[in-house]
Tab-separated table of C-alpha atoms and ligand atoms in Angstrom:
chain	number	residue	atom	x	y	z
A	78	MET	CA	6.076	-8.473	-7.465
A	79	ASP	CA	3.957	-9.516	-4.496
A	80	ILE	CA	5.704	-12.795	-3.722
A	81	GLN	CA	3.813	-13.073	-0.419
A	82	PHE	CA	0.501	-13.143	-2.290
A	83	ASP	CA	1.899	-15.871	-4.516
A	84	ARG	CA	2.881	-17.942	-1.475
A	85	GLN	CA	-0.468	-17.483	0.214
A	86	HIS	CA	-2.911	-17.857	-2.673
A	87	ILE	CA	-1.454	-19.526	-5.768
A	88	TRP	CA	-0.921	-23.236	-6.372
A	89	HIS	CA	2.257	-24.126	-8.230
A	90	PRO	CA	2.814	-27.506	-9.929
A	91	TYR	CA	3.209	-30.404	-7.462
A	92	THR	CA	3.623	-27.981	-4.569
A	93	SER	CA	2.323	-27.879	-1.012
A	94	THR	CA	0.214	-24.932	0.113
A	95	ILE	CA	1.240	-25.516	3.718
A	96	ASN	CA	4.910	-24.944	3.284
A	97	PRO	CA	5.566	-24.186	-0.389
A	98	LEU	CA	9.102	-24.359	-1.726
A	99	PRO	CA	10.409	-20.954	-2.756
A	100	CYS	CA	9.464	-19.704	-6.226
A	101	TYR	CA	11.803	-17.367	-8.081
A	102	PRO	CA	10.182	-14.325	-9.726
A	103	VAL	CA	11.047	-14.047	-13.432
A	104	SER	CA	10.913	-10.581	-14.974
A	105	HIS	CA	11.670	-11.553	-18.568
A	106	ALA	CA	13.326	-14.151	-20.758
A	107	ASP	CA	15.446	-13.847	-23.858
A	108	ASN	CA	17.344	-16.312	-26.014
A	109	ASN	CA	18.452	-19.112	-23.635
A	110	HIS	CA	18.319	-16.910	-20.548
A	111	LEU	CA	15.789	-16.273	-17.778
A	112	TYR	CA	16.095	-12.972	-15.896
A	113	LEU	CA	14.963	-12.756	-12.283
A	114	GLU	CA	13.458	-9.679	-10.632
A	115	THR	CA	16.261	-9.952	-8.114
A	116	GLY	CA	18.825	-9.341	-10.845
A	117	GLU	CA	20.158	-12.815	-11.627
A	118	LYS	CA	20.596	-13.952	-15.231
A	119	LEU	CA	20.138	-17.706	-15.534
A	120	ILE	CA	21.176	-20.069	-18.324
A	121	ASP	CA	18.045	-22.121	-19.011
A	122	GLY	CA	18.577	-25.880	-18.772
A	123	MET	CA	14.885	-26.849	-18.927
A	124	SER	CA	13.347	-25.212	-22.045
A	125	SER	CA	10.345	-24.534	-19.767
A	126	TRP	CA	9.539	-28.254	-19.581
A	127	TRP	CA	10.636	-29.295	-23.092
A	128	ALA	CA	8.759	-26.481	-24.835
A	129	ALA	CA	10.998	-23.472	-25.584
A	130	ILE	CA	13.192	-25.169	-28.174
A	131	HIS	CA	14.127	-21.934	-29.996
A	132	GLY	CA	14.717	-19.989	-26.777
A	133	TYR	CA	12.672	-17.037	-25.554
A	134	ASN	CA	11.552	-13.737	-27.079
A	135	HIS	CA	12.272	-15.012	-30.573
A	136	PRO	CA	11.715	-12.180	-33.094
A	137	GLU	CA	10.040	-14.394	-35.711
A	138	LEU	CA	7.738	-16.099	-33.219
A	139	ASN	CA	6.898	-12.736	-31.610
A	140	HIS	CA	6.035	-11.449	-35.042
A	141	ALA	CA	3.840	-14.499	-35.757
A	142	VAL	CA	1.728	-13.857	-32.651
A	143	GLU	CA	1.520	-10.111	-33.256
A	144	SER	CA	0.471	-10.436	-36.868
A	145	GLN	CA	-2.084	-13.172	-36.136
A	146	ILE	CA	-3.660	-11.192	-33.289
A	147	LYS	CA	-4.559	-8.448	-35.755
A	148	SER	CA	-6.635	-10.754	-37.958
A	149	MET	CA	-8.151	-12.984	-35.238
A	150	SER	CA	-7.127	-14.355	-31.865
A	151	HIS	CA	-9.795	-16.991	-31.755
A	152	VAL	CA	-12.937	-18.235	-33.415
A	153	MET	CA	-14.856	-21.418	-32.641
A	154	PHE	CA	-13.761	-24.465	-34.663
A	155	GLY	CA	-17.215	-26.023	-34.915
A	156	GLY	CA	-18.512	-25.225	-38.391
A	157	LEU	CA	-15.661	-22.763	-39.043
A	158	THR	CA	-12.084	-23.196	-40.174
A	159	HIS	CA	-9.094	-20.977	-40.901
A	160	GLN	CA	-5.710	-20.726	-42.569
A	161	PRO	CA	-3.619	-21.048	-39.343
A	162	ALA	CA	-5.157	-24.460	-38.555
A	163	VAL	CA	-4.905	-25.658	-42.156
A	164	GLU	CA	-1.268	-24.591	-42.484
A	165	LEU	CA	-0.285	-26.242	-39.198
A	166	CYS	CA	-2.084	-29.515	-39.941
A	167	LYS	CA	-0.542	-29.652	-43.426
A	168	ARG	CA	2.887	-29.555	-41.810
A	169	LEU	CA	1.978	-32.081	-39.128
A	170	VAL	CA	0.683	-34.546	-41.709
A	171	LYS	CA	3.823	-34.034	-43.774
A	172	ILE	CA	6.454	-34.450	-41.034
A	173	THR	CA	4.883	-37.258	-38.974
A	174	PRO	CA	4.915	-40.913	-40.146
A	175	PRO	CA	3.136	-41.219	-43.548
A	176	SER	CA	0.147	-43.291	-42.364
A	177	LEU	CA	-0.926	-40.577	-39.898
A	178	GLU	CA	-3.187	-38.328	-41.912
A	179	LYS	CA	-6.023	-37.212	-39.611
A	180	VAL	CA	-5.294	-34.476	-37.066
A	181	PHE	CA	-7.280	-33.625	-33.930
A	182	LEU	CA	-6.131	-30.325	-32.395
A	183	ALA	CA	-6.235	-30.313	-28.599
A	184	ASP	CA	-5.407	-27.633	-26.072
A	185	SER	CA	-2.848	-29.446	-23.917
A	186	GLY	CA	-0.828	-32.635	-23.834
A	187	SER	CA	-3.075	-34.332	-21.283
A	188	VAL	CA	-6.137	-33.584	-23.410
A	189	SER	CA	-4.431	-35.031	-26.502
A	190	VAL	CA	-3.861	-38.233	-24.501
A	191	GLU	CA	-7.521	-38.299	-23.426
A	192	VAL	CA	-8.414	-37.906	-27.093
A	193	ALA	CA	-6.063	-40.745	-28.130
A	194	LEU	CA	-7.562	-43.112	-25.540
A	195	LYS	CA	-11.115	-42.161	-26.516
A	196	MET	CA	-10.296	-42.754	-30.195
A	197	ALA	CA	-9.051	-46.248	-29.368
A	198	LEU	CA	-12.160	-47.033	-27.310
A	199	GLN	CA	-14.534	-45.675	-29.945
A	200	TYR	CA	-12.638	-47.617	-32.627
A	201	TRP	CA	-13.326	-50.958	-30.972
A	202	HIS	CA	-16.840	-49.966	-30.018
A	203	ALA	CA	-17.577	-49.212	-33.666
A	204	LEU	CA	-16.259	-52.662	-34.587
A	205	GLY	CA	-18.615	-54.205	-32.053
A	206	GLU	CA	-15.881	-55.408	-29.716
A	207	ALA	CA	-15.949	-54.683	-25.994
A	208	ARG	CA	-12.350	-53.727	-25.349
A	209	SER	CA	-11.845	-51.421	-22.398
A	210	LYS	CA	-8.286	-51.976	-21.163
A	211	PHE	CA	-4.996	-50.333	-22.067
A	212	ILE	CA	-1.566	-51.854	-21.638
A	213	THR	CA	1.305	-49.587	-20.698
A	214	VAL	CA	4.724	-49.715	-19.062
A	215	ARG	CA	5.763	-48.670	-15.568
A	216	HIS	CA	7.606	-45.348	-15.116
A	217	GLY	CA	5.462	-43.797	-17.844
A	218	TYR	CA	3.982	-40.321	-17.738
A	219	HIS	CA	1.009	-39.255	-19.852
A	220	GLY	CA	-0.461	-36.286	-18.002
A	221	ASP	CA	-2.517	-35.373	-14.959
A	222	THR	CA	-6.140	-35.636	-16.125
A	223	PHE	CA	-7.956	-38.832	-15.144
A	224	ALA	CA	-7.604	-41.057	-18.193
A	225	ALA	CA	-4.029	-39.861	-18.751
A	226	MET	CA	-3.277	-40.486	-15.084
A	227	SER	CA	-4.739	-43.993	-15.326
A	228	VAL	CA	-1.935	-44.991	-17.731
A	229	THR	CA	0.764	-43.057	-15.851
A	230	ASP	CA	3.067	-44.892	-13.401
A	231	PRO	CA	0.803	-46.028	-10.529
A	232	ASP	CA	3.292	-45.151	-7.789
A	233	ASN	CA	4.306	-41.738	-9.102
A	234	SER	CA	0.718	-40.663	-9.706
A	235	MET	CA	-0.668	-42.092	-6.457
A	236	HIS	CA	-3.209	-44.482	-7.983
A	237	LYS	CA	-3.974	-45.889	-4.566
A	238	LEU	CA	-5.372	-42.523	-3.555
A	239	TYR	CA	-7.900	-42.624	-6.388
A	240	LYS	CA	-8.795	-46.298	-6.148
A	241	GLY	CA	-12.356	-46.946	-7.228
A	242	PHE	CA	-12.442	-43.741	-9.204
A	243	LEU	CA	-9.568	-44.269	-11.616
A	244	PRO	CA	-9.958	-46.863	-14.393
A	245	GLU	CA	-7.567	-49.761	-13.769
A	246	HIS	CA	-5.309	-50.638	-16.668
A	247	ILE	CA	-2.509	-53.132	-17.152
A	248	PHE	CA	1.078	-52.232	-16.252
A	249	VAL	CA	4.134	-54.099	-17.501
A	250	ASP	CA	7.686	-53.614	-16.208
A	251	SER	CA	9.450	-50.924	-18.212
A	252	PRO	CA	12.224	-51.804	-20.657
A	253	VAL	CA	15.655	-52.037	-18.995
A	254	THR	CA	18.055	-52.194	-21.948
A	255	GLY	CA	19.416	-48.688	-22.407
A	256	PHE	CA	19.492	-46.942	-25.767
A	257	TRP	CA	23.246	-47.370	-26.186
A	258	GLN	CA	23.450	-50.880	-24.673
A	259	GLU	CA	23.347	-54.226	-26.403
A	260	TRP	CA	19.752	-55.372	-26.852
A	261	GLN	CA	18.611	-58.071	-24.407
A	262	GLU	CA	15.907	-60.299	-25.845
A	263	SER	CA	14.566	-60.920	-22.318
A	264	ASP	CA	13.479	-57.272	-22.169
A	265	MET	CA	10.445	-58.113	-24.297
A	266	GLN	CA	9.230	-61.042	-22.219
A	267	GLY	CA	6.878	-59.200	-19.836
A	268	MET	CA	5.143	-57.257	-22.589
A	269	LYS	CA	4.854	-60.324	-24.808
A	270	GLN	CA	3.226	-62.426	-22.086
A	271	CYS	CA	0.911	-59.613	-21.116
A	272	ILE	CA	-0.280	-59.086	-24.666
A	273	GLU	CA	-0.788	-62.831	-25.198
A	274	GLU	CA	-2.824	-63.077	-22.029
A	275	HIS	CA	-4.998	-59.963	-22.300
A	276	SER	CA	-5.198	-58.966	-25.969
A	277	HIS	CA	-8.887	-59.884	-26.414
A	278	ASN	CA	-9.841	-57.217	-23.867
A	279	VAL	CA	-7.255	-54.573	-24.802
A	280	ALA	CA	-7.964	-51.507	-26.943
A	281	ALA	CA	-4.380	-50.305	-27.318
A	282	VAL	CA	-0.868	-50.232	-25.958
A	283	ILE	CA	0.217	-46.719	-25.008
A	284	LEU	CA	3.758	-45.610	-24.155
A	285	GLU	CA	6.359	-42.900	-24.605
A	286	PRO	CA	8.690	-43.884	-27.450
A	287	ILE	CA	12.409	-44.286	-26.519
A	288	VAL	CA	12.452	-41.721	-23.687
A	289	GLN	CA	10.264	-42.077	-20.608
A	290	GLY	CA	10.218	-38.495	-19.356
A	291	ALA	CA	8.609	-37.269	-16.131
A	292	GLY	CA	8.174	-40.846	-14.847
A	293	GLY	CA	11.913	-41.439	-14.499
A	294	MET	CA	13.932	-40.038	-17.416
A	295	ARG	CA	14.710	-43.524	-18.750
A	296	ILE	CA	16.076	-43.976	-22.273
A	297	TYR	CA	15.432	-47.411	-23.753
A	298	HIS	CA	16.471	-49.494	-26.746
A	299	PRO	CA	14.673	-48.943	-30.092
A	300	GLU	CA	14.380	-52.706	-30.564
A	301	TYR	CA	11.756	-52.690	-27.794
A	302	LEU	CA	9.550	-50.390	-29.837
A	303	ARG	CA	10.158	-52.370	-33.044
A	304	GLN	CA	9.122	-55.645	-31.439
A	305	LEU	CA	6.172	-53.993	-29.726
A	306	ARG	CA	4.893	-52.816	-33.105
A	307	THR	CA	5.153	-56.382	-34.408
A	308	LEU	CA	3.348	-57.775	-31.367
A	309	CYS	CA	0.545	-55.227	-31.752
A	310	ASN	CA	0.156	-56.224	-35.404
A	311	GLN	CA	0.113	-59.929	-34.555
A	312	HIS	CA	-2.529	-59.475	-31.856
A	313	ASN	CA	-4.543	-56.807	-33.610
A	314	LEU	CA	-3.941	-54.055	-31.026
A	315	LEU	CA	-3.646	-50.344	-31.683
A	316	LEU	CA	-0.334	-48.712	-30.748
A	317	ILE	CA	-0.427	-45.197	-29.285
A	318	VAL	CA	2.879	-43.336	-28.967
A	319	ASP	CA	3.001	-40.292	-26.724
A	320	GLU	CA	5.565	-37.991	-28.387
A	321	ILE	CA	4.550	-34.985	-26.276
A	322	ALA	CA	8.004	-34.694	-24.694
A	323	THR	CA	10.093	-36.366	-27.404
A	324	GLY	CA	8.583	-34.773	-30.516
A	325	PHE	CA	10.087	-32.049	-32.713
A	326	GLY	CA	13.715	-33.099	-32.601
A	327	ARG	CA	14.506	-33.453	-28.889
A	328	THR	CA	15.920	-37.003	-29.184
A	329	GLY	CA	17.935	-36.398	-32.349
A	330	LYS	CA	15.116	-37.579	-34.651
A	331	LEU	CA	12.145	-35.385	-35.501
A	332	PHE	CA	9.987	-37.984	-33.692
A	333	ALA	CA	11.420	-40.616	-31.375
A	334	CYS	CA	9.541	-43.478	-33.074
A	335	GLU	CA	11.865	-42.883	-36.063
A	336	HIS	CA	14.708	-44.404	-33.989
A	337	ALA	CA	12.819	-47.698	-34.341
A	338	ASP	CA	11.547	-47.019	-37.829
A	339	ILE	CA	7.952	-47.750	-36.853
A	340	GLU	CA	4.611	-46.070	-37.401
A	341	PRO	CA	2.046	-45.891	-34.614
A	342	ASP	CA	-1.724	-45.998	-35.127
A	343	ILE	CA	-2.171	-42.908	-32.969
A	344	MET	CA	0.390	-40.259	-31.993
A	345	CYS	CA	0.182	-37.429	-29.456
A	346	VAL	CA	2.326	-34.307	-29.837
A	347	GLY	CA	2.448	-31.177	-27.689
A	348	LYS	CA	4.981	-29.314	-25.555
A	349	ALA	CA	7.476	-27.979	-28.162
A	350	ILE	CA	4.829	-27.664	-30.889
A	351	THR	CA	4.482	-23.879	-30.490
A	352	GLY	CA	8.137	-23.321	-29.548
A	353	GLY	CA	6.948	-22.657	-25.990
A	354	TYR	CA	4.672	-19.735	-26.865
A	355	MET	CA	1.163	-21.075	-26.268
A	356	THR	CA	-0.548	-24.197	-25.074
A	357	LEU	CA	-1.400	-26.546	-27.948
A	358	ALA	CA	-1.262	-30.269	-28.684
A	359	ALA	CA	-2.502	-32.642	-31.346
A	360	THR	CA	-3.535	-36.263	-31.741
A	361	LEU	CA	-2.835	-37.772	-35.151
A	362	THR	CA	-4.212	-41.023	-36.452
A	363	THR	CA	-4.631	-43.123	-39.577
A	364	LYS	CA	-7.492	-42.887	-42.033
A	365	LYS	CA	-8.505	-46.392	-41.008
A	366	VAL	CA	-8.843	-45.553	-37.308
A	367	ALA	CA	-10.584	-42.242	-37.983
A	368	ASP	CA	-13.057	-43.700	-40.477
A	369	THR	CA	-13.835	-46.641	-38.216
A	370	VAL	CA	-14.433	-44.339	-35.225
A	371	CYS	CA	-16.890	-42.283	-37.280
A	372	SER	CA	-18.666	-45.317	-38.727
A	373	GLY	CA	-19.870	-46.267	-35.245
A	374	GLU	CA	-23.000	-45.505	-33.302
A	375	ALA	CA	-22.008	-41.897	-32.489
A	376	GLY	CA	-21.310	-41.111	-36.155
A	377	CYS	CA	-18.487	-38.794	-35.149
A	378	PHE	CA	-15.699	-38.443	-32.633
A	379	MET	CA	-17.201	-37.177	-29.385
A	380	HIS	CA	-14.798	-34.422	-28.438
A	381	GLY	CA	-14.524	-30.676	-29.115
A	382	PRO	CA	-12.753	-28.324	-26.738
A	383	THR	CA	-13.838	-24.661	-26.693
A	384	PHE	CA	-10.407	-23.451	-27.773
A	385	MET	CA	-9.868	-26.193	-30.360
A	386	GLY	CA	-7.662	-25.009	-33.238
A	387	ASN	CA	-6.904	-21.662	-31.596
A	388	PRO	CA	-5.522	-19.509	-34.455
A	389	LEU	CA	-2.850	-17.782	-32.348
A	390	ALA	CA	-1.460	-21.104	-31.177
A	391	CYS	CA	-1.715	-22.696	-34.634
A	392	HIS	CA	0.025	-19.817	-36.352
A	393	VAL	CA	2.924	-19.615	-33.927
A	394	ALA	CA	3.245	-23.430	-34.134
A	395	THR	CA	3.485	-23.243	-37.918
A	396	LYS	CA	6.240	-20.629	-37.650
A	397	SER	CA	8.022	-22.672	-34.993
A	398	LEU	CA	8.034	-25.709	-37.297
A	399	ASP	CA	9.374	-23.538	-40.126
A	400	LEU	CA	12.139	-22.312	-37.812
A	401	LEU	CA	13.102	-25.887	-36.958
A	402	THR	CA	13.865	-26.618	-40.592
A	403	LYS	CA	15.368	-23.242	-41.338
A	404	ASN	CA	17.754	-23.356	-38.381
A	405	ASP	CA	18.947	-26.914	-39.000
A	406	TRP	CA	17.695	-28.301	-35.683
A	407	GLN	CA	19.414	-31.610	-36.321
A	408	SER	CA	22.962	-30.310	-36.312
A	409	LYS	CA	22.188	-28.241	-33.201
A	410	VAL	CA	20.821	-31.264	-31.341
A	411	GLU	CA	23.776	-33.368	-32.535
A	412	THR	CA	26.199	-30.767	-31.181
A	413	ILE	CA	24.501	-30.876	-27.780
A	414	GLU	CA	24.513	-34.685	-27.790
A	415	ALA	CA	28.235	-34.711	-28.634
A	416	ILE	CA	28.951	-32.548	-25.566
A	417	PHE	CA	26.882	-34.887	-23.362
A	418	LYS	CA	28.727	-37.879	-24.800
A	419	LYS	CA	32.102	-36.309	-24.062
A	420	GLN	CA	31.387	-34.844	-20.636
A	421	LEU	CA	28.640	-36.757	-18.841
A	422	PRO	CA	30.327	-40.184	-18.428
A	423	SER	CA	33.103	-38.734	-16.229
A	424	LEU	CA	30.455	-37.647	-13.702
A	425	MET	CA	30.060	-41.353	-12.893
A	426	ASN	CA	33.289	-41.083	-10.876
A	427	LEU	CA	31.643	-38.709	-8.408
A	428	LYS	CA	30.443	-39.976	-5.058
A	429	HIS	CA	26.654	-39.643	-5.233
A	430	VAL	CA	26.229	-40.255	-8.970
A	431	SER	CA	24.674	-43.654	-9.757
A	432	ASP	CA	23.974	-43.294	-13.483
A	433	VAL	CA	24.281	-40.879	-16.379
A	434	ARG	CA	22.327	-41.120	-19.628
A	435	TYR	CA	21.778	-38.947	-22.651
A	436	LEU	CA	20.117	-38.889	-26.034
A	437	GLY	CA	19.862	-35.948	-28.403
A	438	ALA	CA	19.443	-32.780	-26.336
A	439	ILE	CA	18.484	-34.664	-23.143
A	440	GLY	CA	21.096	-35.209	-20.422
A	441	VAL	CA	20.283	-37.084	-17.192
A	442	ILE	CA	22.294	-37.543	-14.015
A	443	GLU	CA	20.823	-39.966	-11.487
A	444	VAL	CA	22.034	-39.698	-7.895
A	445	ASP	CA	21.792	-42.235	-5.085
A	446	GLN	CA	19.654	-40.147	-2.695
A	447	PRO	CA	16.807	-37.700	-3.282
A	448	VAL	CA	18.092	-34.155	-3.626
A	449	ASN	CA	17.288	-31.437	-1.125
A	450	MET	CA	15.269	-29.260	-3.500
A	451	PRO	CA	15.430	-25.831	-1.820
A	452	GLU	CA	19.172	-26.175	-1.217
A	453	ILE	CA	20.189	-27.406	-4.655
A	454	GLN	CA	17.816	-25.012	-6.408
A	455	ALA	CA	19.304	-22.062	-4.514
A	456	PHE	CA	22.808	-23.246	-5.438
A	457	PHE	CA	21.896	-23.406	-9.120
A	458	VAL	CA	20.300	-19.951	-9.078
A	459	LYS	CA	23.240	-18.444	-7.208
A	460	ASN	CA	25.506	-19.875	-9.892
A	461	GLY	CA	23.472	-18.598	-12.830
A	462	VAL	CA	21.674	-21.695	-14.100
A	463	TRP	CA	18.043	-22.844	-14.141
A	464	ILE	CA	17.950	-26.576	-13.506
A	465	ARG	CA	15.028	-28.156	-11.660
A	466	PRO	CA	15.714	-31.690	-10.430
A	467	PHE	CA	13.094	-34.100	-9.094
A	468	GLY	CA	13.752	-36.927	-6.648
A	469	LYS	CA	17.045	-38.558	-7.599
A	470	LEU	CA	17.124	-37.049	-11.086
A	471	ILE	CA	19.054	-34.000	-12.173
A	472	TYR	CA	18.466	-33.480	-15.856
A	473	ILE	CA	18.778	-30.884	-18.567
A	474	MET	CA	17.006	-30.401	-21.883
A	475	PRO	CA	18.193	-26.959	-22.981
A	476	PRO	CA	16.833	-24.932	-25.912
A	477	TYR	CA	18.433	-26.157	-29.174
A	478	ILE	CA	19.950	-22.704	-29.738
A	479	THR	CA	22.061	-22.930	-26.549
A	480	PRO	CA	25.754	-22.202	-27.275
A	481	ALA	CA	28.204	-25.035	-26.541
A	482	SER	CA	29.878	-23.031	-23.775
A	483	ASP	CA	26.544	-22.714	-21.948
A	484	ILE	CA	25.899	-26.470	-22.214
A	485	GLU	CA	29.340	-27.052	-20.725
A	486	TYR	CA	28.614	-24.586	-17.939
A	487	LEU	CA	25.313	-26.340	-17.095
A	488	ILE	CA	27.173	-29.652	-16.789
A	489	GLN	CA	29.903	-28.026	-14.713
A	490	MET	CA	27.309	-26.684	-12.270
A	491	ILE	CA	25.755	-30.154	-11.914
A	492	ARG	CA	29.246	-31.538	-11.320
A	493	GLU	CA	29.762	-29.030	-8.502
A	494	ALA	CA	26.246	-29.403	-7.083
A	495	VAL	CA	26.475	-33.168	-6.538
A	496	GLN	CA	29.700	-32.782	-4.574
A	497	ILE	CA	28.016	-30.783	-1.799
A	498	SER	CA	26.434	-33.031	0.840
A	499	ALA	CA	23.877	-30.388	1.917
A	500	HIS	CA	22.281	-30.886	-1.513
A	501	PHE	CA	20.974	-34.316	-0.480
A	502	GLN	CA	18.199	-35.185	1.930
B	770	LIG	C1	4.019	-33.257	-20.383
B	770	LIG	C2	3.531	-34.533	-20.908
B	770	LIG	C3	2.156	-34.804	-21.010
B	770	LIG	C4	1.092	-33.847	-20.535
B	770	LIG	O1	1.093	-32.647	-21.235
B	770	LIG	P1	0.421	-31.333	-20.583
B	770	LIG	O2	0.521	-30.320	-21.667
B	770	LIG	O3	1.227	-31.019	-19.377
B	770	LIG	O4	-0.989	-31.700	-20.248
B	770	LIG	C5	1.773	-36.030	-21.543
B	770	LIG	N1	2.695	-36.924	-21.951
B	770	LIG	C6	4.015	-36.695	-21.881
B	770	LIG	C7	4.974	-37.717	-22.379
B	770	LIG	C8	4.481	-35.492	-21.340
B	770	LIG	O5	5.802	-35.283	-21.236
């Protein structure tokens, strides 16, 4: 392919146009492997950013897209409906917490977060209360559109650059007690004080349940989420959980909020929903929130993307959810977690490693200096793995179907990579 054209004309995620980091040309992907045009076969450690949970080129998912395309690729969702959307939403209502029974289909994770925030605002507006603030925790990530960015970690998303343009919300220090550590009551203090002080003006608390993903790959104690639910009830605040990264089994539960046994008022799902085939997301809420929103001045929820409920995406998502159950995702994720548990802690003995953490099919190695991206990426590719670190974080979230030997090989390559000083800045 014309890699020079790519370098000169195409933006890649979070990449400079002045001196872009190298991009590797993929020719095809199959199972848990990516194949490069230059001949390398790479074991995929990223699931294409949490999405490709069943691996690539899956015969049943291929078939789902092919068969759907023959009846319809897309029709507008305003005034029309179709079997693919109905089937998908039936499953979503069934597998998410019982009180979530109204589904809004969105076209990407960020949009589903925008929708969640708008629902919360319209909810309070309909009740005649002027509540315009959201509370969230530092190190969060909720997407790159403006409202999503406004509740994303202020340092990571460069809030200062957008000052005056970005709504200003309330940030609390993120939980520090790790998932596997003993719960520290003091962890709740900041959130508790914040809620007590600001609740009258707050529409909702929004956060990623249990695993904070792109904002720092932090894995926190379920008790935090349990107590947060109680606080929201006591102070009459809505709770929005962003399950876009954690949903569909990644953390060892179908949804991460199950670790804390709580139900949110609004939930966002995305990423793995179509098994990595198409872009799709959804915002689910309770009957109470939905009915209140629609009882207000607008008489409806003011949102409706052009590609809402896209039949291709809905149908492949339905088949992906069926595959999850059929293939016993839970035992696969447990097997991956058991390998992390056995092998990751020993990496702590290595020079640059400052922390290791894991949960379900997520393994994180934190190092003490930012990595040298082009160098470490080239090392990984040369050694047959696709792992894309950021900053001080080297992490893997492989497809659930990855064989144990490939998980072990991914860890081995990280072990070797962190022992080479040229891999640090
Ligand atoms: C990726 C992600 C988003 C944004 O989803 P996009 O599909 O990239 O817009 C939002 N929240 C979380 C937790 C995510 O991981």
